[in-house]
Amino acid sequence: MAGAGSAASPPPASLPPGSIPVVREHALGLLHQMLLIRRFEEKSAELYTLGKIRGFLHLYIGEEAVAVGAMQALTQDDGIVATYREHGQALARGIPAGALMAEMYGKANGCSRGRGGSMHFFDVARRFYGGHAIVGGGLPVAVGLALADRMQGRARVTACFFGDGAVAEGEFHESLNLAALWKLPVLFLCENNLYAMGTALERHQAQPDLRIKAQGYAVPSEAVDGMDVLAVEEATCRAAASVRRGDGPFLLELRTYRFRAHSMSDPELYRAKEEVEQWKGRDPIGLFVGRLRSWELLDDADVAAIEARVAGQVDEAVRLAETGPWEPLEDLTRDVYTPAQP
């Protein structure tokens, strides 16, 4: 049953078409990243049904504008901490699709050597620190990374993605409190897709306006239309600049929606199909394509070229996963036990 109240209805577009001028090359780059995430997720769902991918699988379809828009504000030196629904952030961060697909196959050429699977992507070279399966588990990790940067004098931002369900966890409150108390360079990014697994927002939060939660810790905050990639980019750039100046943490509530179930094993009995279809009318990719066409920055040939490039990337990712090696049996205890010291 769908939750009652305003949370179930998609908001109007936060920005009228043409309000943010964009460079064509940049716009096509944003579209390419969103389409790569969408097609990668669709292929992942297909492979899961074929038994190629096992375990848990949480798809990012519908939320692409959040990861792609937010990543524009971050440098390669900044840190990223994500949740178990992290495929979008990993791809937007630049982790190769092949390394991600191989990880979901459990292959040794995966980004976590096949040991983490869908929920535990990790790439230290790109400062991508998970993939955290525990709800809210990444929040204290982000605070720790930011504290290390502050103590060692490194000018970095740690961006921490988490869902609306994590706001109910103690780690959320502890992390915001410590980050504010110590003025740590943490950018808290709440991906509010209105459902904590199968529980509607207004059923688990007495105050569903989540940005208000930050006020109790003197953390500045803002709510953003998470279906609008340009709005996300603009807000995240503004928030990241504040954090980078040394003003302390900032929280963005990115209001979005997942078009698929919580996971591939979710029967999705908690929300009406009509609600999902209504939100699909604000598909972030469709909205952005329409806007670019109205600005005469995109035509059919551009779309076809991007789709072809994305298809090639996804096909290559599957090939690398299919042909990738399994971890040798003699390595199964590697990194599990600490070798005895002489």
Short mmCIF file of C-alpha atoms in Angstrom, two decimals:
data_model
loop_
_atom_site.label_atom_id
_atom_site.label_comp_id
_atom_site.label_asym_id
_atom_site.label_seq_id
_atom_site.Cartn_x
_atom_site.Cartn_y
_atom_site.Cartn_z
CA MET A 1 0.00 0.00 0.00
CA ALA A 2 1.41 3.37 -0.96
CA GLY A 3 2.03 5.85 1.80
CA ALA A 4 -0.43 8.71 2.13
CA GLY A 5 0.42 12.38 1.99
CA SER A 6 2.41 14.69 -0.26
CA ALA A 7 5.50 12.47 -0.20
CA ALA A 8 3.86 10.04 -2.63
CA SER A 9 3.50 12.62 -5.42
CA PRO A 10 6.44 13.82 -7.49
CA PRO A 11 7.33 17.49 -7.07
CA PRO A 12 7.25 19.89 -9.99
CA ALA A 13 10.52 20.53 -11.78
CA SER A 14 12.66 22.72 -9.55
CA LEU A 15 14.02 24.78 -12.42
CA PRO A 16 12.28 25.98 -15.58
CA PRO A 17 13.92 24.93 -18.87
CA GLY A 18 16.69 27.30 -19.84
CA SER A 19 17.34 28.67 -16.36
CA ILE A 20 20.84 27.14 -16.19
CA PRO A 21 22.97 27.63 -19.28
CA VAL A 22 25.19 24.62 -19.98
CA VAL A 23 27.99 23.92 -22.40
CA ARG A 24 27.01 21.29 -24.98
CA GLU A 25 30.04 19.07 -24.30
CA HIS A 26 29.32 19.07 -20.57
CA ALA A 27 25.62 18.37 -21.14
CA LEU A 28 26.35 15.40 -23.40
CA GLY A 29 28.77 14.10 -20.79
CA LEU A 30 26.07 14.21 -18.13
CA LEU A 31 23.64 12.41 -20.42
CA HIS A 32 26.21 9.75 -21.26
CA GLN A 33 26.84 9.02 -17.59
CA MET A 34 23.14 8.78 -16.76
CA LEU A 35 22.47 6.48 -19.70
CA LEU A 36 25.46 4.31 -18.79
CA ILE A 37 24.06 3.85 -15.29
CA ARG A 38 20.56 3.09 -16.64
CA ARG A 39 21.72 0.51 -19.21
CA PHE A 40 24.21 -1.04 -16.80
CA GLU A 41 21.44 -1.52 -14.23
CA GLU A 42 19.03 -2.93 -16.81
CA LYS A 43 21.67 -5.44 -17.91
CA SER A 44 22.40 -6.30 -14.28
CA ALA A 45 18.73 -7.09 -13.67
CA GLU A 46 18.71 -9.34 -16.76
CA LEU A 47 21.86 -11.16 -15.64
CA TYR A 48 20.45 -11.62 -12.16
CA THR A 49 17.39 -13.39 -13.54
CA LEU A 50 19.73 -15.66 -15.52
CA GLY A 51 21.63 -16.60 -12.37
CA LYS A 52 24.85 -14.92 -13.49
CA ILE A 53 24.68 -12.45 -10.59
CA ARG A 54 23.75 -13.83 -7.20
CA GLY A 55 23.15 -12.56 -3.71
CA PHE A 56 21.57 -9.13 -3.28
CA LEU A 57 21.07 -6.60 -6.06
CA HIS A 58 19.74 -3.08 -5.44
CA LEU A 59 19.17 -1.11 -8.63
CA TYR A 60 19.65 2.64 -9.05
CA ILE A 61 17.17 3.11 -11.90
CA GLY A 62 15.39 6.45 -11.49
CA GLU A 63 18.05 8.02 -9.27
CA GLU A 64 20.73 8.60 -11.92
CA ALA A 65 20.60 12.40 -11.69
CA VAL A 66 21.73 12.29 -8.06
CA ALA A 67 25.00 10.42 -8.55
CA VAL A 68 25.88 12.12 -11.83
CA GLY A 69 24.98 15.63 -10.72
CA ALA A 70 26.68 15.35 -7.33
CA MET A 71 29.90 13.90 -8.72
CA GLN A 72 30.48 17.06 -10.79
CA ALA A 73 31.30 18.97 -7.61
CA LEU A 74 33.97 16.54 -6.43
CA THR A 75 37.62 16.30 -7.37
CA GLN A 76 39.60 13.10 -7.80
CA ASP A 77 41.22 13.85 -4.44
CA ASP A 78 37.91 13.91 -2.59
CA GLY A 79 36.58 10.79 -0.90
CA ILE A 80 33.30 8.96 -1.62
CA VAL A 81 31.38 6.79 0.83
CA ALA A 82 28.23 5.10 -0.45
CA THR A 83 25.47 2.68 0.50
CA TYR A 84 24.60 -0.77 -0.86
CA ARG A 85 22.78 0.93 -3.79
CA GLU A 86 26.08 2.26 -5.08
CA HIS A 87 26.39 1.18 -8.73
CA GLY A 88 25.47 4.68 -9.90
CA GLN A 89 28.02 6.45 -7.72
CA ALA A 90 30.74 3.96 -8.71
CA LEU A 91 30.14 4.45 -12.43
CA ALA A 92 29.88 8.24 -12.09
CA ARG A 93 33.13 8.21 -10.13
CA GLY A 94 34.83 6.59 -13.09
CA ILE A 95 35.31 3.02 -11.89
CA PRO A 96 35.30 0.92 -15.10
CA ALA A 97 32.03 -0.86 -15.79
CA GLY A 98 33.95 -4.09 -16.39
CA ALA A 99 35.48 -4.05 -12.91
CA LEU A 100 32.01 -3.51 -11.43
CA MET A 101 30.29 -6.21 -13.47
CA ALA A 102 33.09 -8.67 -12.70
CA GLU A 103 32.67 -7.90 -9.02
CA MET A 104 28.98 -8.80 -9.20
CA TYR A 105 29.94 -12.05 -10.93
CA GLY A 106 32.30 -12.78 -8.03
CA LYS A 107 35.34 -12.79 -10.32
CA ALA A 108 38.88 -11.98 -9.23
CA ASN A 109 39.11 -9.11 -11.74
CA GLY A 110 36.31 -7.31 -9.91
CA CYS A 111 36.96 -4.03 -8.13
CA SER A 112 36.93 -5.86 -4.77
CA ARG A 113 38.53 -9.04 -6.19
CA GLY A 114 35.10 -10.69 -6.29
CA ARG A 115 34.79 -10.75 -2.51
CA GLY A 116 32.28 -7.95 -2.04
CA GLY A 117 29.67 -8.35 -4.74
CA SER A 118 27.01 -5.80 -5.57
CA MET A 119 26.91 -4.13 -2.15
CA HIS A 120 30.63 -3.73 -1.55
CA PHE A 121 32.28 -1.90 -4.44
CA PHE A 122 35.64 -0.43 -3.43
CA ASP A 123 38.42 1.36 -5.29
CA VAL A 124 41.12 2.96 -3.17
CA ALA A 125 42.86 4.53 -6.19
CA ARG A 126 39.70 6.51 -6.92
CA ARG A 127 39.05 7.07 -3.21
CA PHE A 128 35.77 5.18 -3.40
CA TYR A 129 35.33 3.66 0.06
CA GLY A 130 32.26 1.43 -0.28
CA GLY A 131 29.58 0.08 -0.72
CA HIS A 132 28.27 -0.35 2.90
CA ALA A 133 25.57 -2.95 3.44
CA ILE A 134 24.64 -1.76 6.94
CA VAL A 135 22.08 1.06 6.86
CA GLY A 136 23.89 4.18 8.08
CA GLY A 137 27.17 2.28 8.32
CA GLY A 138 29.02 4.59 5.97
CA LEU A 139 28.30 7.75 7.98
CA PRO A 140 30.89 7.24 10.75
CA VAL A 141 33.39 6.03 8.14
CA ALA A 142 32.99 9.34 6.30
CA VAL A 143 33.49 11.26 9.54
CA GLY A 144 36.66 9.26 10.21
CA LEU A 145 38.05 9.95 6.74
CA ALA A 146 37.32 13.65 7.11
CA LEU A 147 38.92 13.73 10.54
CA ALA A 148 42.07 12.10 9.14
CA ASP A 149 42.20 14.70 6.37
CA ARG A 150 41.75 17.53 8.86
CA MET A 151 44.46 16.20 11.21
CA GLN A 152 46.92 15.76 8.35
CA GLY A 153 46.16 19.11 6.75
CA ARG A 154 44.78 17.73 3.49
CA ALA A 155 42.34 19.98 1.62
CA ARG A 156 39.74 17.35 0.77
CA VAL A 157 36.00 16.83 0.96
CA THR A 158 34.46 13.49 1.93
CA ALA A 159 31.06 13.00 0.28
CA CYS A 160 28.80 10.55 2.08
CA PHE A 161 25.74 9.15 0.28
CA PHE A 162 22.98 7.57 2.39
CA GLY A 163 19.25 6.92 2.12
CA ASP A 164 16.30 8.36 4.02
CA GLY A 165 16.13 5.20 6.12
CA ALA A 166 19.57 5.98 7.60
CA VAL A 167 18.19 9.15 9.17
CA ALA A 168 16.46 6.95 11.75
CA GLU A 169 19.77 5.38 12.78
CA GLY A 170 21.87 6.57 15.67
CA GLU A 171 24.94 6.83 13.44
CA PHE A 172 23.27 9.65 11.51
CA HIS A 173 22.88 11.82 14.60
CA GLU A 174 26.27 10.92 16.06
CA SER A 175 28.01 11.62 12.75
CA LEU A 176 26.37 14.99 12.17
CA ASN A 177 27.09 16.00 15.76
CA LEU A 178 30.79 15.13 15.62
CA ALA A 179 31.25 16.59 12.13
CA ALA A 180 29.70 19.87 13.28
CA LEU A 181 31.53 19.91 16.61
CA TRP A 182 34.90 19.45 14.93
CA LYS A 183 34.00 21.39 11.72
CA LEU A 184 34.96 18.45 9.57
CA PRO A 185 34.92 18.62 5.75
CA VAL A 186 32.00 16.21 5.21
CA LEU A 187 29.32 16.66 2.57
CA PHE A 188 26.30 14.63 3.70
CA LEU A 189 24.16 13.60 0.70
CA CYS A 190 20.79 12.12 1.68
CA GLU A 191 19.24 10.27 -1.26
CA ASN A 192 15.62 10.50 -0.18
CA ASN A 193 13.70 8.08 -2.42
CA LEU A 194 10.71 8.17 -0.04
CA TYR A 195 10.95 4.53 1.04
CA ALA A 196 13.23 2.97 3.65
CA MET A 197 13.15 -0.48 2.09
CA GLY A 198 9.36 -0.95 2.16
CA THR A 199 8.38 1.76 4.64
CA ALA A 200 7.06 5.09 3.35
CA LEU A 201 8.86 8.17 4.64
CA GLU A 202 5.91 9.51 6.62
CA ARG A 203 5.56 6.16 8.37
CA HIS A 204 9.07 6.22 9.83
CA GLN A 205 9.76 9.94 10.26
CA ALA A 206 7.62 12.24 12.41
CA GLN A 207 9.29 15.13 10.57
CA PRO A 208 9.51 14.08 6.90
CA ASP A 209 11.31 17.28 5.87
CA LEU A 210 14.70 15.66 6.38
CA ARG A 211 16.83 18.74 5.80
CA ILE A 212 15.46 20.10 9.10
CA LYS A 213 17.25 17.31 10.96
CA ALA A 214 20.56 19.06 10.33
CA GLN A 215 19.47 22.21 12.13
CA GLY A 216 19.71 20.50 15.50
CA TYR A 217 23.44 20.10 14.91
CA ALA A 218 24.01 23.58 13.45
CA VAL A 219 24.70 22.04 10.05
CA PRO A 220 23.50 24.08 7.05
CA SER A 221 21.19 22.15 4.76
CA GLU A 222 19.17 22.38 1.58
CA ALA A 223 16.59 20.27 -0.25
CA VAL A 224 17.06 19.65 -3.97
CA ASP A 225 14.98 18.12 -6.77
CA GLY A 226 16.91 14.90 -7.24
CA MET A 227 15.28 14.21 -10.61
CA ASP A 228 16.99 17.30 -12.11
CA VAL A 229 20.67 16.66 -12.83
CA LEU A 230 21.46 20.34 -13.28
CA ALA A 231 19.78 21.29 -10.02
CA VAL A 232 21.76 18.57 -8.24
CA GLU A 233 25.00 19.74 -9.83
CA GLU A 234 24.40 23.36 -8.93
CA ALA A 235 23.42 22.64 -5.32
CA THR A 236 26.27 20.19 -4.76
CA CYS A 237 28.84 22.59 -6.17
CA ARG A 238 27.56 25.28 -3.82
CA ALA A 239 27.56 22.95 -0.80
CA ALA A 240 30.97 21.45 -1.61
CA ALA A 241 32.44 24.95 -1.94
CA SER A 242 31.21 25.75 1.57
CA VAL A 243 32.77 22.59 2.97
CA ARG A 244 36.01 23.21 1.07
CA ARG A 245 36.27 26.73 2.51
CA GLY A 246 36.45 25.25 5.99
CA ASP A 247 32.92 26.18 7.02
CA GLY A 248 32.25 22.70 8.33
CA PRO A 249 29.81 20.03 7.13
CA PHE A 250 26.81 20.56 4.86
CA LEU A 251 23.75 18.36 4.26
CA LEU A 252 21.85 18.10 1.00
CA GLU A 253 18.54 16.26 0.88
CA LEU A 254 18.21 15.01 -2.70
CA ARG A 255 14.56 14.16 -3.30
CA THR A 256 14.41 11.34 -5.80
CA TYR A 257 12.60 8.07 -6.50
CA ARG A 258 13.60 4.55 -7.45
CA PHE A 259 11.57 3.08 -10.29
CA ARG A 260 12.39 -0.51 -9.38
CA ALA A 261 11.78 -2.47 -6.19
CA HIS A 262 14.07 -2.11 -3.19
CA SER A 263 15.97 -5.19 -4.36
CA MET A 264 15.50 -7.97 -6.86
CA SER A 265 13.88 -10.11 -4.13
CA ASP A 266 11.36 -7.42 -3.14
CA PRO A 267 7.71 -8.18 -4.12
CA GLU A 268 7.01 -4.42 -3.85
CA LEU A 269 3.61 -4.63 -2.17
CA TYR A 270 3.96 -1.36 -0.27
CA ARG A 271 3.34 1.16 -3.04
CA ALA A 272 0.80 1.49 -5.81
CA LYS A 273 1.79 0.93 -9.44
CA GLU A 274 0.05 4.20 -10.25
CA GLU A 275 2.45 6.06 -7.98
CA VAL A 276 5.46 4.52 -9.70
CA GLU A 277 4.11 5.39 -13.14
CA GLN A 278 3.46 8.96 -12.02
CA TRP A 279 7.06 9.33 -10.95
CA LYS A 280 8.28 7.79 -14.20
CA GLY A 281 6.75 10.83 -15.85
CA ARG A 282 9.64 12.72 -14.25
CA ASP A 283 12.32 10.31 -15.43
CA PRO A 284 15.58 12.26 -14.93
CA ILE A 285 16.96 11.08 -18.27
CA GLY A 286 13.80 11.92 -20.21
CA LEU A 287 13.56 15.33 -18.54
CA PHE A 288 17.16 16.16 -19.35
CA VAL A 289 16.87 14.98 -22.96
CA GLY A 290 13.78 17.14 -23.39
CA ARG A 291 15.54 20.15 -21.93
CA LEU A 292 18.61 19.72 -24.14
CA ARG A 293 16.44 19.37 -27.23
CA SER A 294 14.61 22.59 -26.34
CA TRP A 295 17.98 24.33 -26.02
CA GLU A 296 19.04 22.85 -29.39
CA LEU A 297 22.01 21.15 -27.74
CA LEU A 298 20.91 17.63 -28.66
CA ASP A 299 19.47 15.87 -31.70
CA ASP A 300 18.58 12.31 -32.69
CA ALA A 301 22.08 11.62 -33.98
CA ASP A 302 23.59 12.61 -30.63
CA VAL A 303 21.24 10.30 -28.74
CA ALA A 304 21.97 7.41 -31.10
CA ALA A 305 25.72 7.95 -30.78
CA ILE A 306 25.59 8.03 -26.98
CA GLU A 307 23.37 4.94 -26.84
CA ALA A 308 25.75 3.08 -29.15
CA ARG A 309 28.76 4.02 -27.03
CA VAL A 310 26.96 2.97 -23.84
CA ALA A 311 25.89 -0.34 -25.41
CA GLY A 312 29.51 -1.05 -26.27
CA GLN A 313 30.62 -0.26 -22.72
CA VAL A 314 27.99 -2.56 -21.21
CA ASP A 315 28.77 -5.36 -23.66
CA GLU A 316 32.46 -5.09 -22.86
CA ALA A 317 31.69 -5.12 -19.13
CA VAL A 318 29.76 -8.37 -19.52
CA ARG A 319 32.56 -9.88 -21.61
CA LEU A 320 35.13 -9.03 -18.94
CA ALA A 321 32.91 -10.54 -16.26
CA GLU A 322 32.21 -13.70 -18.26
CA THR A 323 35.86 -14.32 -19.12
CA GLY A 324 37.31 -13.11 -15.81
CA PRO A 325 39.16 -15.59 -13.56
CA TRP A 326 37.85 -17.05 -10.35
CA GLU A 327 39.98 -16.52 -7.27
CA PRO A 328 42.31 -19.51 -6.80
CA LEU A 329 41.44 -21.81 -3.92
CA GLU A 330 44.77 -21.18 -2.22
CA ASP A 331 43.85 -17.49 -1.85
CA LEU A 332 40.56 -18.07 -0.02
CA THR A 333 42.06 -17.25 3.38
CA ARG A 334 44.03 -14.27 2.07
CA ASP A 335 43.22 -11.09 4.04
CA VAL A 336 41.05 -13.15 6.40
CA TYR A 337 43.69 -14.15 8.94
CA THR A 338 46.70 -12.13 10.01
CA PRO A 339 49.88 -14.14 9.55
CA ALA A 340 51.52 -15.15 12.82
CA GLN A 341 54.46 -12.95 13.73
CA PRO A 342 57.80 -14.71 14.35
#
